[in-house]
PDB file of C-alpha atoms and ligand atoms in Angstrom:
ATOM      1  CA  UNK P   1       0.000   0.000   0.000  1.00 44.00           C
ATOM      2  CA  UNK P   2       1.334   3.445  -0.870  1.00 46.00           C
ATOM      3  CA  UNK P   3       1.868   5.832   2.065  1.00 48.00           C
ATOM      4  CA  UNK P   4      -0.274   8.981   2.126  1.00 53.00           C
ATOM      5  CA  UNK P   5       1.544  12.074   0.864  1.00 51.00           C
ATOM      6  CA  UNK P   6       1.431  14.939   3.373  1.00 52.00           C
ATOM      7  CA  UNK P   7       1.570  18.080   1.252  1.00 59.00           C
ATOM      8  CA  UNK P   8       3.372  21.189   2.266  1.00 88.00           C
ATOM      9  CA  UNK P   9       4.828  20.577   5.739  1.00 97.00           C
ATOM     10  CA  UNK P  10       7.979  22.686   5.843  1.00 97.00           C
ATOM     11  CA  UNK P  11      11.168  21.159   7.212  1.00 98.00           C
ATOM     12  CA  UNK P  12      13.434  23.484   9.162  1.00 98.00           C
ATOM     13  CA  UNK P  13      16.809  21.842   9.638  1.00 98.00           C
ATOM     14  CA  UNK P  14      18.438  22.979  12.853  1.00 98.00           C
ATOM     15  CA  UNK P  15      22.208  23.098  12.298  1.00 98.00           C
ATOM     16  CA  UNK P  16      23.231  24.015  15.865  1.00 97.00           C
ATOM     17  CA  UNK P  17      25.055  20.748  16.407  1.00 98.00           C
ATOM     18  CA  UNK P  18      27.231  21.203  13.351  1.00 98.00           C
ATOM     19  CA  UNK P  19      28.473  24.265  15.230  1.00 98.00           C
ATOM     20  CA  UNK P  20      28.681  22.245  18.475  1.00 97.00           C
ATOM     21  CA  UNK P  21      31.210  19.959  16.790  1.00 97.00           C
ATOM     22  CA  UNK P  22      33.264  22.976  15.799  1.00 98.00           C
ATOM     23  CA  UNK P  23      33.044  24.741  19.158  1.00 96.00           C
ATOM     24  CA  UNK P  24      34.135  21.732  21.245  1.00 96.00           C
ATOM     25  CA  UNK P  25      37.573  22.045  19.619  1.00 96.00           C
ATOM     26  CA  UNK P  26      37.446  25.718  18.659  1.00 96.00           C
ATOM     27  CA  UNK P  27      38.387  24.775  15.096  1.00 97.00           C
ATOM     28  CA  UNK P  28      37.029  26.486  12.010  1.00 96.00           C
ATOM     29  CA  UNK P  29      35.308  23.284  10.842  1.00 98.00           C
ATOM     30  CA  UNK P  30      32.730  21.887  10.313  1.00 98.00           C
ATOM     31  CA  UNK P  31      31.169  25.011   8.864  1.00 98.00           C
ATOM     32  CA  UNK P  32      27.447  25.398   9.671  1.00 98.00           C
ATOM     33  CA  UNK P  33      26.996  27.548   6.573  1.00 98.00           C
ATOM     34  CA  UNK P  34      28.282  24.714   4.375  1.00 98.00           C
ATOM     35  CA  UNK P  35      25.897  22.402   6.234  1.00 98.00           C
ATOM     36  CA  UNK P  36      23.035  24.766   5.480  1.00 98.00           C
ATOM     37  CA  UNK P  37      23.852  24.590   1.764  1.00 98.00           C
ATOM     38  CA  UNK P  38      23.707  20.785   1.851  1.00 98.00           C
ATOM     39  CA  UNK P  39      20.497  20.806   3.916  1.00 98.00           C
ATOM     40  CA  UNK P  40      18.758  23.116   1.441  1.00 98.00           C
ATOM     41  CA  UNK P  41      19.943  21.002  -1.506  1.00 98.00           C
ATOM     42  CA  UNK P  42      18.575  17.901   0.227  1.00 98.00           C
ATOM     43  CA  UNK P  43      15.085  19.307   0.692  1.00 97.00           C
ATOM     44  CA  UNK P  44      15.056  21.591   3.742  1.00 98.00           C
ATOM     45  CA  UNK P  45      12.723  24.569   3.450  1.00 98.00           C
ATOM     46  CA  UNK P  46      14.493  26.722   5.999  1.00 98.00           C
ATOM     47  CA  UNK P  47      17.525  26.743   8.248  1.00 98.00           C
ATOM     48  CA  UNK P  48      17.017  26.998  11.989  1.00 98.00           C
ATOM     49  CA  UNK P  49      19.714  28.218  14.370  1.00 98.00           C
ATOM     50  CA  UNK P  50      19.634  28.992  18.067  1.00 97.00           C
ATOM     51  CA  UNK P  51      21.902  31.885  18.993  1.00 95.00           C
ATOM     52  CA  UNK P  52      22.176  31.064  22.682  1.00 93.00           C
ATOM     53  CA  UNK P  53      23.268  33.657  25.188  1.00 90.00           C
ATOM     54  CA  UNK P  54      26.227  31.435  26.166  1.00 91.00           C
ATOM     55  CA  UNK P  55      27.180  31.031  22.478  1.00 93.00           C
ATOM     56  CA  UNK P  56      27.857  27.345  23.000  1.00 92.00           C
ATOM     57  CA  UNK P  57      27.311  26.473  19.351  1.00 94.00           C
ATOM     58  CA  UNK P  58      26.043  29.024  16.798  1.00 97.00           C
ATOM     59  CA  UNK P  59      27.894  32.388  16.774  1.00 97.00           C
ATOM     60  CA  UNK P  60      26.743  35.788  15.493  1.00 95.00           C
ATOM     61  CA  UNK P  61      29.100  35.400  12.527  1.00 96.00           C
ATOM     62  CA  UNK P  62      27.302  32.187  11.500  1.00 97.00           C
ATOM     63  CA  UNK P  63      23.908  33.896  11.482  1.00 97.00           C
ATOM     64  CA  UNK P  64      25.317  36.892   9.604  1.00 97.00           C
ATOM     65  CA  UNK P  65      26.964  34.616   7.000  1.00 97.00           C
ATOM     66  CA  UNK P  66      23.765  32.568   6.543  1.00 97.00           C
ATOM     67  CA  UNK P  67      21.797  35.729   5.906  1.00 97.00           C
ATOM     68  CA  UNK P  68      24.458  37.384   3.745  1.00 96.00           C
ATOM     69  CA  UNK P  69      24.842  34.328   1.525  1.00 96.00           C
ATOM     70  CA  UNK P  70      21.056  33.872   1.231  1.00 94.00           C
ATOM     71  CA  UNK P  71      21.284  30.121   1.528  1.00 96.00           C
ATOM     72  CA  UNK P  72      17.666  29.796   2.564  1.00 97.00           C
ATOM     73  CA  UNK P  73      15.145  31.418   4.874  1.00 98.00           C
ATOM     74  CA  UNK P  74      16.577  31.641   8.400  1.00 98.00           C
ATOM     75  CA  UNK P  75      14.603  30.887  11.556  1.00 98.00           C
ATOM     76  CA  UNK P  76      16.491  32.403  14.491  1.00 98.00           C
ATOM     77  CA  UNK P  77      15.659  30.854  17.862  1.00 97.00           C
ATOM     78  CA  UNK P  78      16.390  33.257  20.686  1.00 96.00           C
ATOM     79  CA  UNK P  79      15.695  34.121  24.298  1.00 95.00           C
ATOM     80  CA  UNK P  80      13.397  36.996  25.227  1.00 95.00           C
ATOM     81  CA  UNK P  81      16.163  39.315  26.437  1.00 94.00           C
ATOM     82  CA  UNK P  82      16.848  42.844  25.300  1.00 93.00           C
ATOM     83  CA  UNK P  83      20.289  42.312  23.709  1.00 94.00           C
ATOM     84  CA  UNK P  84      18.986  39.398  21.641  1.00 95.00           C
ATOM     85  CA  UNK P  85      15.898  41.285  20.506  1.00 97.00           C
ATOM     86  CA  UNK P  86      18.120  44.185  19.454  1.00 96.00           C
ATOM     87  CA  UNK P  87      20.523  41.859  17.668  1.00 95.00           C
ATOM     88  CA  UNK P  88      17.688  40.098  15.834  1.00 97.00           C
ATOM     89  CA  UNK P  89      16.306  43.447  14.687  1.00 97.00           C
ATOM     90  CA  UNK P  90      19.756  44.262  13.279  1.00 96.00           C
ATOM     91  CA  UNK P  91      20.273  40.852  11.659  1.00 96.00           C
ATOM     92  CA  UNK P  92      16.722  40.654  10.302  1.00 97.00           C
ATOM     93  CA  UNK P  93      16.241  36.937   9.692  1.00 97.00           C
ATOM     94  CA  UNK P  94      13.003  35.933   8.001  1.00 97.00           C
ATOM     95  CA  UNK P  95      11.704  34.275  11.186  1.00 98.00           C
ATOM     96  CA  UNK P  96      12.340  34.379  14.913  1.00 98.00           C
ATOM     97  CA  UNK P  97      11.213  31.762  17.383  1.00 98.00           C
ATOM     98  CA  UNK P  98      11.167  32.950  20.989  1.00 97.00           C
ATOM     99  CA  UNK P  99      12.360  30.242  23.358  1.00 96.00           C
ATOM    100  CA  UNK P 100      13.155  29.984  27.070  1.00 93.00           C
ATOM    101  CA  UNK P 101      16.827  29.707  27.991  1.00 82.00           C
ATOM    102  CA  UNK P 102      18.592  28.485  31.082  1.00 75.00           C
ATOM    103  CA  UNK P 103      22.350  28.528  31.078  1.00 63.00           C
ATOM    104  CA  UNK P 104      22.985  25.101  32.605  1.00 65.00           C
ATOM    105  CA  UNK P 105      20.429  23.198  30.519  1.00 69.00           C
ATOM    106  CA  UNK P 106      21.589  20.613  27.994  1.00 71.00           C
ATOM    107  CA  UNK P 107      19.006  21.851  25.492  1.00 69.00           C
ATOM    108  CA  UNK P 108      15.794  23.903  25.528  1.00 67.00           C
ATOM    109  CA  UNK P 109      13.931  22.267  28.400  1.00 75.00           C
ATOM    110  CA  UNK P 110      10.244  23.100  28.273  1.00 86.00           C
ATOM    111  CA  UNK P 111       8.452  25.827  26.422  1.00 94.00           C
ATOM    112  CA  UNK P 112       8.404  29.559  26.932  1.00 94.00           C
ATOM    113  CA  UNK P 113       6.191  30.682  29.824  1.00 93.00           C
ATOM    114  CA  UNK P 114       4.250  33.157  27.722  1.00 93.00           C
ATOM    115  CA  UNK P 115       1.471  33.396  30.292  1.00 89.00           C
ATOM    116  CA  UNK P 116       3.928  34.245  33.088  1.00 90.00           C
ATOM    117  CA  UNK P 117       5.997  36.729  31.050  1.00 92.00           C
ATOM    118  CA  UNK P 118       3.300  38.249  28.933  1.00 93.00           C
ATOM    119  CA  UNK P 119       4.512  41.859  29.028  1.00 94.00           C
ATOM    120  CA  UNK P 120       8.097  41.039  28.045  1.00 94.00           C
ATOM    121  CA  UNK P 121       7.025  38.568  25.352  1.00 96.00           C
ATOM    122  CA  UNK P 122       4.501  41.033  23.916  1.00 97.00           C
ATOM    123  CA  UNK P 123       7.136  43.796  23.773  1.00 96.00           C
ATOM    124  CA  UNK P 124       9.650  41.503  22.026  1.00 97.00           C
ATOM    125  CA  UNK P 125       7.013  40.332  19.521  1.00 97.00           C
ATOM    126  CA  UNK P 126       6.091  43.919  18.731  1.00 96.00           C
ATOM    127  CA  UNK P 127       9.691  44.983  18.074  1.00 97.00           C
ATOM    128  CA  UNK P 128      10.495  41.944  15.962  1.00 98.00           C
ATOM    129  CA  UNK P 129       7.261  42.370  14.001  1.00 97.00           C
ATOM    130  CA  UNK P 130       8.156  46.027  13.353  1.00 96.00           C
ATOM    131  CA  UNK P 131      11.514  44.880  11.981  1.00 97.00           C
ATOM    132  CA  UNK P 132       9.630  42.743   9.449  1.00 97.00           C
ATOM    133  CA  UNK P 133      10.346  39.429  11.186  1.00 98.00           C
ATOM    134  CA  UNK P 134       7.661  36.725  11.451  1.00 98.00           C
ATOM    135  CA  UNK P 135       7.558  35.577  15.063  1.00 98.00           C
ATOM    136  CA  UNK P 136       6.664  32.222  16.542  1.00 98.00           C
ATOM    137  CA  UNK P 137       6.475  31.282  20.222  1.00 98.00           C
ATOM    138  CA  UNK P 138       7.903  27.957  21.402  1.00 97.00           C
ATOM    139  CA  UNK P 139       5.419  26.712  23.978  1.00 97.00           C
ATOM    140  CA  UNK P 140       4.378  23.561  25.777  1.00 96.00           C
ATOM    141  CA  UNK P 141       1.056  22.161  24.557  1.00 97.00           C
ATOM    142  CA  UNK P 142      -0.832  23.616  27.523  1.00 95.00           C
ATOM    143  CA  UNK P 143      -4.128  25.487  27.407  1.00 94.00           C
ATOM    144  CA  UNK P 144      -2.910  28.562  29.337  1.00 94.00           C
ATOM    145  CA  UNK P 145       0.127  28.992  27.083  1.00 96.00           C
ATOM    146  CA  UNK P 146      -1.893  28.511  23.908  1.00 96.00           C
ATOM    147  CA  UNK P 147      -4.531  31.002  25.077  1.00 95.00           C
ATOM    148  CA  UNK P 148      -1.898  33.592  25.853  1.00 96.00           C
ATOM    149  CA  UNK P 149      -0.141  33.076  22.516  1.00 96.00           C
ATOM    150  CA  UNK P 150      -3.495  33.501  20.783  1.00 95.00           C
ATOM    151  CA  UNK P 151      -4.185  36.679  22.779  1.00 95.00           C
ATOM    152  CA  UNK P 152      -0.806  38.091  21.692  1.00 95.00           C
ATOM    153  CA  UNK P 153      -1.805  37.533  18.067  1.00 92.00           C
ATOM    154  CA  UNK P 154       1.499  36.037  16.926  1.00 96.00           C
ATOM    155  CA  UNK P 155       1.359  34.450  13.476  1.00 96.00           C
ATOM    156  CA  UNK P 156       2.694  31.074  14.620  1.00 97.00           C
ATOM    157  CA  UNK P 157       3.191  28.808  17.599  1.00 98.00           C
ATOM    158  CA  UNK P 158       5.825  26.067  17.770  1.00 98.00           C
ATOM    159  CA  UNK P 159       4.640  23.237  20.004  1.00 98.00           C
ATOM    160  CA  UNK P 160       7.362  21.657  22.141  1.00 97.00           C
ATOM    161  CA  UNK P 161       7.419  17.938  21.350  1.00 98.00           C
ATOM    162  CA  UNK P 162      10.039  17.097  23.995  1.00 97.00           C
ATOM    163  CA  UNK P 163       7.675  15.412  26.440  1.00 96.00           C
ATOM    164  CA  UNK P 164       6.223  13.306  23.639  1.00 98.00           C
ATOM    165  CA  UNK P 165       9.720  12.372  22.447  1.00 97.00           C
ATOM    166  CA  UNK P 166      10.839  11.435  25.955  1.00 96.00           C
ATOM    167  CA  UNK P 167       7.702   9.490  26.939  1.00 97.00           C
ATOM    168  CA  UNK P 168       8.835   6.071  28.123  1.00 91.00           C
ATOM    169  CA  UNK P 169       5.894   3.894  27.139  1.00 95.00           C
ATOM    170  CA  UNK P 170       3.099   3.694  24.607  1.00 95.00           C
ATOM    171  CA  UNK P 171       0.329   5.077  26.805  1.00 97.00           C
ATOM    172  CA  UNK P 172       2.260   8.140  27.958  1.00 96.00           C
ATOM    173  CA  UNK P 173       3.411   8.744  24.377  1.00 96.00           C
ATOM    174  CA  UNK P 174      -0.246   8.551  23.308  1.00 97.00           C
ATOM    175  CA  UNK P 175      -1.243  10.973  26.080  1.00 97.00           C
ATOM    176  CA  UNK P 176       1.450  13.456  25.031  1.00 97.00           C
ATOM    177  CA  UNK P 177       0.377  13.167  21.405  1.00 97.00           C
ATOM    178  CA  UNK P 178      -3.209  13.875  22.433  1.00 97.00           C
ATOM    179  CA  UNK P 179      -2.073  17.012  24.293  1.00 97.00           C
ATOM    180  CA  UNK P 180      -0.165  18.125  21.199  1.00 98.00           C
ATOM    181  CA  UNK P 181      -3.193  17.478  18.983  1.00 98.00           C
ATOM    182  CA  UNK P 182      -5.551  19.424  21.292  1.00 97.00           C
ATOM    183  CA  UNK P 183      -3.139  22.363  21.425  1.00 98.00           C
ATOM    184  CA  UNK P 184      -2.640  22.277  17.645  1.00 98.00           C
ATOM    185  CA  UNK P 185      -6.406  22.283  17.090  1.00 97.00           C
ATOM    186  CA  UNK P 186      -6.804  25.388  19.297  1.00 97.00           C
ATOM    187  CA  UNK P 187      -3.985  27.164  17.461  1.00 97.00           C
ATOM    188  CA  UNK P 188      -5.547  26.376  14.078  1.00 97.00           C
ATOM    189  CA  UNK P 189      -8.957  27.504  15.304  1.00 96.00           C
ATOM    190  CA  UNK P 190      -7.418  30.846  16.251  1.00 96.00           C
ATOM    191  CA  UNK P 191      -6.141  31.225  12.685  1.00 96.00           C
ATOM    192  CA  UNK P 192      -2.487  30.822  13.604  1.00 96.00           C
ATOM    193  CA  UNK P 193       0.121  28.500  12.108  1.00 97.00           C
ATOM    194  CA  UNK P 194       1.183  25.348  13.941  1.00 98.00           C
ATOM    195  CA  UNK P 195       4.866  24.421  14.045  1.00 98.00           C
ATOM    196  CA  UNK P 196       6.402  21.681  16.158  1.00 98.00           C
ATOM    197  CA  UNK P 197       9.817  20.448  17.177  1.00 98.00           C
ATOM    198  CA  UNK P 198      12.272  19.136  19.724  1.00 97.00           C
ATOM    199  CA  UNK P 199      13.542  15.617  20.232  1.00 97.00           C
ATOM    200  CA  UNK P 200      12.148  14.419  16.904  1.00 98.00           C
ATOM    201  CA  UNK P 201      13.956  11.706  14.961  1.00 98.00           C
ATOM    202  CA  UNK P 202      13.332   9.019  12.363  1.00 97.00           C
ATOM    203  CA  UNK P 203      11.232   6.811  14.639  1.00 96.00           C
ATOM    204  CA  UNK P 204       8.940   9.328  16.317  1.00 96.00           C
ATOM    205  CA  UNK P 205       8.230  12.003  13.691  1.00 97.00           C
ATOM    206  CA  UNK P 206       5.594  10.108  11.689  1.00 96.00           C
ATOM    207  CA  UNK P 207       2.947  10.482  14.420  1.00 95.00           C
ATOM    208  CA  UNK P 208       3.633  14.209  14.781  1.00 97.00           C
ATOM    209  CA  UNK P 209       3.165  14.759  11.040  1.00 96.00           C
ATOM    210  CA  UNK P 210      -0.547  14.029  11.583  1.00 94.00           C
ATOM    211  CA  UNK P 211      -1.109  16.891  14.050  1.00 97.00           C
ATOM    212  CA  UNK P 212      -4.017  19.145  13.010  1.00 96.00           C
ATOM    213  CA  UNK P 213      -2.902  21.958  10.730  1.00 96.00           C
ATOM    214  CA  UNK P 214       0.820  21.288  11.105  1.00 97.00           C
ATOM    215  CA  UNK P 215       2.787  23.581   8.799  1.00 97.00           C
ATOM    216  CA  UNK P 216       6.398  23.263   9.942  1.00 98.00           C
ATOM    217  CA  UNK P 217       8.746  20.922  11.784  1.00 98.00           C
ATOM    218  CA  UNK P 218      12.116  22.012  13.146  1.00 98.00           C
ATOM    219  CA  UNK P 219      14.514  19.125  13.631  1.00 98.00           C
ATOM    220  CA  UNK P 220      18.207  19.182  14.514  1.00 98.00           C
ATOM    221  CA  UNK P 221      19.840  16.645  16.789  1.00 98.00           C
ATOM    222  CA  UNK P 222      18.234  13.582  15.191  1.00 98.00           C
ATOM    223  CA  UNK P 223      19.273  14.644  11.687  1.00 98.00           C
ATOM    224  CA  UNK P 224      22.846  15.553  12.643  1.00 98.00           C
ATOM    225  CA  UNK P 225      23.192  12.291  14.593  1.00 98.00           C
ATOM    226  CA  UNK P 226      22.094  10.278  11.560  1.00 98.00           C
ATOM    227  CA  UNK P 227      24.376  12.315   9.310  1.00 98.00           C
ATOM    228  CA  UNK P 228      27.392  10.878  11.151  1.00 98.00           C
ATOM    229  CA  UNK P 229      26.600   7.562   9.459  1.00 98.00           C
ATOM    230  CA  UNK P 230      24.850   8.558   6.224  1.00 98.00           C
ATOM    231  CA  UNK P 231      26.161  12.008   5.422  1.00 98.00           C
ATOM    232  CA  UNK P 232      24.072  15.150   5.893  1.00 98.00           C
ATOM    233  CA  UNK P 233      22.466  15.153   2.447  1.00 98.00           C
ATOM    234  CA  UNK P 234      21.056  11.666   2.919  1.00 98.00           C
ATOM    235  CA  UNK P 235      19.961  12.372   6.499  1.00 98.00           C
ATOM    236  CA  UNK P 236      17.987  15.453   5.453  1.00 98.00           C
ATOM    237  CA  UNK P 237      16.566  13.749   2.352  1.00 98.00           C
ATOM    238  CA  UNK P 238      15.396  10.787   4.468  1.00 98.00           C
ATOM    239  CA  UNK P 239      13.629  13.103   6.930  1.00 98.00           C
ATOM    240  CA  UNK P 240      12.117  15.032   4.026  1.00 98.00           C
ATOM    241  CA  UNK P 241      10.746  11.782   2.559  1.00 97.00           C
ATOM    242  CA  UNK P 242       9.451  10.629   5.936  1.00 97.00           C
ATOM    243  CA  UNK P 243       7.535  13.871   6.451  1.00 97.00           C
ATOM    244  CA  UNK P 244       6.209  13.985   2.892  1.00 95.00           C
ATOM    245  CA  UNK P 245       4.955  10.404   3.083  1.00 90.00           C
ATOM    246  CA  UNK P 246       3.749  10.568   6.668  1.00 81.00           C
ATOM    247  CA  UNK P 247       5.572   7.273   7.248  1.00 55.00           C
ATOM    248  CA  UNK P 248       8.930   5.952   8.422  1.00 49.00           C
ATOM    249  CA  UNK P 249      12.161   6.089   6.428  1.00 49.00           C
TER     250      UNK P 249
HETATM  251  N1  PXP I 301      12.618  23.858  17.936  1.00 54.90           N
HETATM  252  C1  PXP I 301      13.091  24.631  18.933  1.00 54.90           C
HETATM  253  C2  PXP I 301      12.322  25.858  19.279  1.00 54.90           C
HETATM  254  C3  PXP I 301      14.298  24.338  19.597  1.00 54.90           C
HETATM  255  O1  PXP I 301      14.738  25.132  20.592  1.00 54.90           O
HETATM  256  C4  PXP I 301      15.030  23.217  19.173  1.00 54.90           C
HETATM  257  C5  PXP I 301      16.359  22.911  19.817  1.00 54.90           C
HETATM  258  O2  PXP I 301      17.242  23.969  19.582  1.00 54.90           O
HETATM  259  C6  PXP I 301      14.526  22.440  18.124  1.00 54.90           C
HETATM  260  C7  PXP I 301      13.305  22.765  17.541  1.00 54.90           C
HETATM  261  C8  PXP I 301      15.253  21.261  17.588  1.00 54.90           C
HETATM  262  O3  PXP I 301      15.363  20.269  18.573  1.00 54.90           O
HETATM  263  P1  PXP I 301      16.200  18.963  18.286  1.00 54.90           P
HETATM  264  O4  PXP I 301      17.631  19.389  18.145  1.00 54.90           O
HETATM  265  O5  PXP I 301      15.945  18.119  19.497  1.00 54.90           O
HETATM  266  O6  PXP I 301      15.674  18.355  17.028  1.00 54.90           O
END
């Protein structure tokens, strides 16, 4: 039986961990910009980078080079702090995704507390919007966060799939998927775009592809990890095929 084709879900390839490999030795390779070229050639729709406050992987120069060389649309993930908002307004990527940031975390743990930081998030959204940047908010699939994101009128919400990805058994995975689906449905009903990401790989993405109204997935670690064995082009192309077919590759 042929797998159903899922039209039009964008794939944002997060290249942070190409830069991680470089930064652990402070070499000038591997070059995340070169990785972005390969990712776009292999079927990515956009390039996602997280310019963390601690600069542990992506550096300003990487973001500037990506934008200067126009390799593909850039989705800049960033914390809601004044220097980053200012920097984003200067850099002017196509998209910004506002995320929470804690210095000691291994990766972005949990979504942005939009409801608890409404004033600061609203101010950042307004400035980024004025700079011509399309903003999304990275939130947990929780009613209060979705309602607040809707109230702020941002064009898109990225649902944090980390709890789904980390669920240890079938029933908790199912429960997390249900929470994601309910949140996605509310976002769609409000006329906003649904994005999703975090912890997705070749064995757990197929179920997420079926979320109501899903328009974009941002995937990094799983693709870069597979690229160690297959090369980056193949790793991105396999994820592209998996998303397009709504199946497993
Ligand atoms: N989306 C957002 C908002 C993120 O912060 C991250 C991690 O930087 C990702 C997607 C990608 O997560 P992963 O590397 O686990 O695929």
